[in-house]
XYZ file of N, CA, C and O in Angstrom:
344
model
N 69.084 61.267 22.809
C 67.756 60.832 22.401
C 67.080 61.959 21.634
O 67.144 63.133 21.997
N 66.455 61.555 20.595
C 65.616 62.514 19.835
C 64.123 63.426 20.640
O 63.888 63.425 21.848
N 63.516 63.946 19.850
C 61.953 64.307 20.475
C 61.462 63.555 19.995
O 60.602 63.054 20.718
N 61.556 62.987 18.725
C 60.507 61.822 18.520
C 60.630 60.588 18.928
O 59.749 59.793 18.603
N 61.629 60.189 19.646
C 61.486 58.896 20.429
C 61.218 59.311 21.830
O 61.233 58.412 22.671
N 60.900 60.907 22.339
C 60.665 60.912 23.658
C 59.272 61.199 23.404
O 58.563 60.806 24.331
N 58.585 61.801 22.378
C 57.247 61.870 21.791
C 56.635 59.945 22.246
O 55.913 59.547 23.160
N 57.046 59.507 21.591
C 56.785 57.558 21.185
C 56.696 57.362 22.347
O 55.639 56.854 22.722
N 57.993 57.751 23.621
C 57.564 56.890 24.621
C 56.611 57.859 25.780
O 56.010 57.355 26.728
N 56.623 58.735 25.591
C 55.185 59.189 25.968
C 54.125 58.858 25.923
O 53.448 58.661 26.932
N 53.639 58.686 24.536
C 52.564 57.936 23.856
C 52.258 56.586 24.526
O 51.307 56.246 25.229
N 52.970 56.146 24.247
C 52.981 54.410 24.446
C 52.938 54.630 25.829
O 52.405 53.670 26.384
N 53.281 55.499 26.597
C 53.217 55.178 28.335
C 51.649 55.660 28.682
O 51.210 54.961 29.596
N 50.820 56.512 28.282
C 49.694 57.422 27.894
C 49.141 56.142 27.997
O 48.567 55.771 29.021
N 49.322 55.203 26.666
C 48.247 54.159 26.295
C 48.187 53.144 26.963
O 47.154 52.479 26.887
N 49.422 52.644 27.948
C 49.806 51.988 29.099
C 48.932 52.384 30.248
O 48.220 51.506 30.735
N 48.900 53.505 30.705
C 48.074 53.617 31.648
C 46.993 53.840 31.549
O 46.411 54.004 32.620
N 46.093 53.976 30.170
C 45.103 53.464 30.237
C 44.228 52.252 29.668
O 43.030 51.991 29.556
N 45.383 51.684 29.384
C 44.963 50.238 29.423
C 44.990 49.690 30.675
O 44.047 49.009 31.078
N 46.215 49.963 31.512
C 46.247 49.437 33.177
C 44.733 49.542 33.485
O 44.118 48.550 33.876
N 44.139 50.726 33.312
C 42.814 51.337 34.026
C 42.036 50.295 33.414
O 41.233 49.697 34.130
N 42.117 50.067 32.524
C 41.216 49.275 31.693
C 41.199 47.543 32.124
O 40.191 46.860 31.940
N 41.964 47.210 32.479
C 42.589 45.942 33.121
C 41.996 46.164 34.875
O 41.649 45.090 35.366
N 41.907 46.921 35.463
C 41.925 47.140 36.607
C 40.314 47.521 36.708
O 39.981 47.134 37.828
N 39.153 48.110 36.041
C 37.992 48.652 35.962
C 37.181 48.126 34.985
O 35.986 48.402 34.877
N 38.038 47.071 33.978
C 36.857 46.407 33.204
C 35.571 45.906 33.446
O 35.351 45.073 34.325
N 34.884 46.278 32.858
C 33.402 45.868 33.102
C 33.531 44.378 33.172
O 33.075 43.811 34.165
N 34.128 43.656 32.181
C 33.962 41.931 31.681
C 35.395 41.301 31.933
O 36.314 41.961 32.418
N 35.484 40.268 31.646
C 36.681 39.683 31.595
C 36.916 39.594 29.778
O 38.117 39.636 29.512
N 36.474 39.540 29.166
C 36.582 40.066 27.983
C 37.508 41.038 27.605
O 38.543 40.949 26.945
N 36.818 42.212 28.269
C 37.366 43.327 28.305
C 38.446 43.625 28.806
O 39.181 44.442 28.251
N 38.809 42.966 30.081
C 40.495 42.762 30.578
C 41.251 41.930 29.916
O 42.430 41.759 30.229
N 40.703 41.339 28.967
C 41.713 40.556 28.023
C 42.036 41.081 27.136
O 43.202 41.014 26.745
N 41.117 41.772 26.530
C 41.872 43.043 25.056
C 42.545 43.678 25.984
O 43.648 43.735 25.441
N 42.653 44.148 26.906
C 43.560 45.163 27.710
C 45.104 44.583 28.071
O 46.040 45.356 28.271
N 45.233 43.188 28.125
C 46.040 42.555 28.574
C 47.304 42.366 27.200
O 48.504 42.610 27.079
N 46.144 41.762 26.284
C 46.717 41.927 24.790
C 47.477 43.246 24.097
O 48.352 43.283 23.232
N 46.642 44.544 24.980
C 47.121 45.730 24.431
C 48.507 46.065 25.032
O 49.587 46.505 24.637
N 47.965 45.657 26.131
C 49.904 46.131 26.744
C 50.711 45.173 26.198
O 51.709 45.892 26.245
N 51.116 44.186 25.732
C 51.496 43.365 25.283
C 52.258 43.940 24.165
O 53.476 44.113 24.122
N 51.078 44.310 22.957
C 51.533 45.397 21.497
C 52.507 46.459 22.147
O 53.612 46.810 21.732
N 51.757 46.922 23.378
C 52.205 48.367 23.826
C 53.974 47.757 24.379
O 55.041 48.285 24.069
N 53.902 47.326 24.683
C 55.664 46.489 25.064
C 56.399 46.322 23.847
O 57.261 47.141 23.527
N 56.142 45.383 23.188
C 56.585 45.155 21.908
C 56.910 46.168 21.509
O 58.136 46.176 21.394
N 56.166 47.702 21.016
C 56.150 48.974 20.322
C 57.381 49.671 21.379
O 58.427 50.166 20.958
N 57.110 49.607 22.369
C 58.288 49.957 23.190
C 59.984 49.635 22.947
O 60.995 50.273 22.655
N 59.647 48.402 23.228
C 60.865 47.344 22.961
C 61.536 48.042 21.557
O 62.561 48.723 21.554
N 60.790 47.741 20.484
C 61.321 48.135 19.177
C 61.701 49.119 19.176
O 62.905 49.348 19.062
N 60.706 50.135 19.316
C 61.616 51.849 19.457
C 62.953 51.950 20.189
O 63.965 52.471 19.719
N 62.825 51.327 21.533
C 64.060 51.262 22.018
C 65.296 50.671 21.271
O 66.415 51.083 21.576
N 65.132 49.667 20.248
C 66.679 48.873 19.602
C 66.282 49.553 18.208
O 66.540 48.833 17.243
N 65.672 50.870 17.884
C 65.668 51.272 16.537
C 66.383 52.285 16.849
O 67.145 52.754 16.004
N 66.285 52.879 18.222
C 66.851 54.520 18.400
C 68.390 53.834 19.003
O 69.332 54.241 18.322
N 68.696 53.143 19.829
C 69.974 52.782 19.795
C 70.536 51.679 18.797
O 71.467 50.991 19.215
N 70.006 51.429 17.396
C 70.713 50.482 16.591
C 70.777 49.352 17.179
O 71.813 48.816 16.784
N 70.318 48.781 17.805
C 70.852 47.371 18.470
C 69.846 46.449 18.265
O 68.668 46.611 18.585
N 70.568 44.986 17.456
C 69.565 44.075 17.473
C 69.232 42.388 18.476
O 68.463 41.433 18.378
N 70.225 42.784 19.291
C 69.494 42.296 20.137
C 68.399 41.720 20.808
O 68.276 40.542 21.142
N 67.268 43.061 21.051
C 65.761 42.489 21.373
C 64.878 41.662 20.525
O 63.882 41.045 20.903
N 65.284 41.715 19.537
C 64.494 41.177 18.468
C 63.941 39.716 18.989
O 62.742 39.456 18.892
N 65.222 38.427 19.754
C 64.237 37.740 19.946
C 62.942 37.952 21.137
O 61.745 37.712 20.982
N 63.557 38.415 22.196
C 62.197 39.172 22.860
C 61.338 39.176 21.984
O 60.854 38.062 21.786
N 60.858 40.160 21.236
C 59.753 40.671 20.324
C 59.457 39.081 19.585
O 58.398 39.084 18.958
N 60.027 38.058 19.560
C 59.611 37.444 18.571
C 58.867 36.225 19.616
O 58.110 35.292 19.347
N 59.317 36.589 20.601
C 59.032 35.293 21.908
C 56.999 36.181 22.337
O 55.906 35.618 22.402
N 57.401 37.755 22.529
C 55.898 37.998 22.697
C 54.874 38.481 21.928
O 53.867 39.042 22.359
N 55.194 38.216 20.572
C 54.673 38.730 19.187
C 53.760 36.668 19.335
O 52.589 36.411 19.057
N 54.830 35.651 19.836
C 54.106 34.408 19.699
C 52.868 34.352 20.679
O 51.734 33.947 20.421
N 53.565 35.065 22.358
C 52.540 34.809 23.311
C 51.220 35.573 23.401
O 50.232 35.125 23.982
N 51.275 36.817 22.756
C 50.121 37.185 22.431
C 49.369 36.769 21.351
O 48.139 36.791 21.402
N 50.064 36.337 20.240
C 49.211 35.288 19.187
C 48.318 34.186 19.899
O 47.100 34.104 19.743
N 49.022 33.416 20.639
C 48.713 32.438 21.590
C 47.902 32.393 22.594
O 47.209 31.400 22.816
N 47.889 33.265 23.193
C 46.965 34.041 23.950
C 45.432 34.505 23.935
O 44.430 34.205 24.584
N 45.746 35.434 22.822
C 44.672 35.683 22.356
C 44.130 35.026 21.270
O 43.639 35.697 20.362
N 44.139 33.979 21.225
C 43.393 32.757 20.567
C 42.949 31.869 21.463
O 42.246 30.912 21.136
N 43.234 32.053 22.386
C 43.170 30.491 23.701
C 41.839 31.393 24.055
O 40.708 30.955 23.847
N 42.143 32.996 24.739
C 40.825 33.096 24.908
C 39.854 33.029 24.110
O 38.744 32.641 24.474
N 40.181 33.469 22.670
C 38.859 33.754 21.837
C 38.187 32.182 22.324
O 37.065 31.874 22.727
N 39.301 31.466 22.105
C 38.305 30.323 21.823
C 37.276 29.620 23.265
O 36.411 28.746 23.324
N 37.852 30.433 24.170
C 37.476 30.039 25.819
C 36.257 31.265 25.565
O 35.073 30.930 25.614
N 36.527 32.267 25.374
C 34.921 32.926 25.397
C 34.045 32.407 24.568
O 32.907 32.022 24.839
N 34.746 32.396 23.257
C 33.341 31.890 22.385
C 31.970 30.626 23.232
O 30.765 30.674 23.477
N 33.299 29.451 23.444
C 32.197 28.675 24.419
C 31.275 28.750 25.316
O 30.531 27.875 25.757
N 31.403 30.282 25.660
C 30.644 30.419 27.022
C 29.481 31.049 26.563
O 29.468 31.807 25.593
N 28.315 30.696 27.368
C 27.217 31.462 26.720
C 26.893 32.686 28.359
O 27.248 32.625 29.535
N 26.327 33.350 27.806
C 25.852 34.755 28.745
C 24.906 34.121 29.738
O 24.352 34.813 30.591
């Protein structure tokens, strides 16, 4: 393994746990939903680094199955918060 893919998954684990925090201490439910969405990217970014540094394409449909569910996702809520009034 390189330093820059042990750099990446550092990073990405960094931004993992504080999104967890963020999911776990959100003020709103709003706010635990961008958090939910973020780990999501943050997986995906994972995933990929992992089948770029060993050549393997494989994961790809993974990535393409949660590249949909977070599309999906985070549209169901937008559209579930928008309705709600304060």
């Amino acid at each position: 393994m390189t330093a820059v893919y042990l750099v990446t998954l550092a990073l990405l684990g960094c931004a993992a746990a504080m999104s967890l925090y963020r999911v776990a201490r959100g003020p709103s439910m709003l706010d635990r939903a961008v958090a939910l969405d973020v780990l999501t990217a943050l997986a995906m970014c994972g995933i990929g680094a992992a089948a770029a540094v060993l050549g393997d394409l494989s994961p790809m449909p993974i990535l393409l199955v949660l590249s949909l569910l977070g599309f999906v996702g985070s549209v169901s809520l937008a559209r579930f918060f928008s309705g709600r009034s304060r």
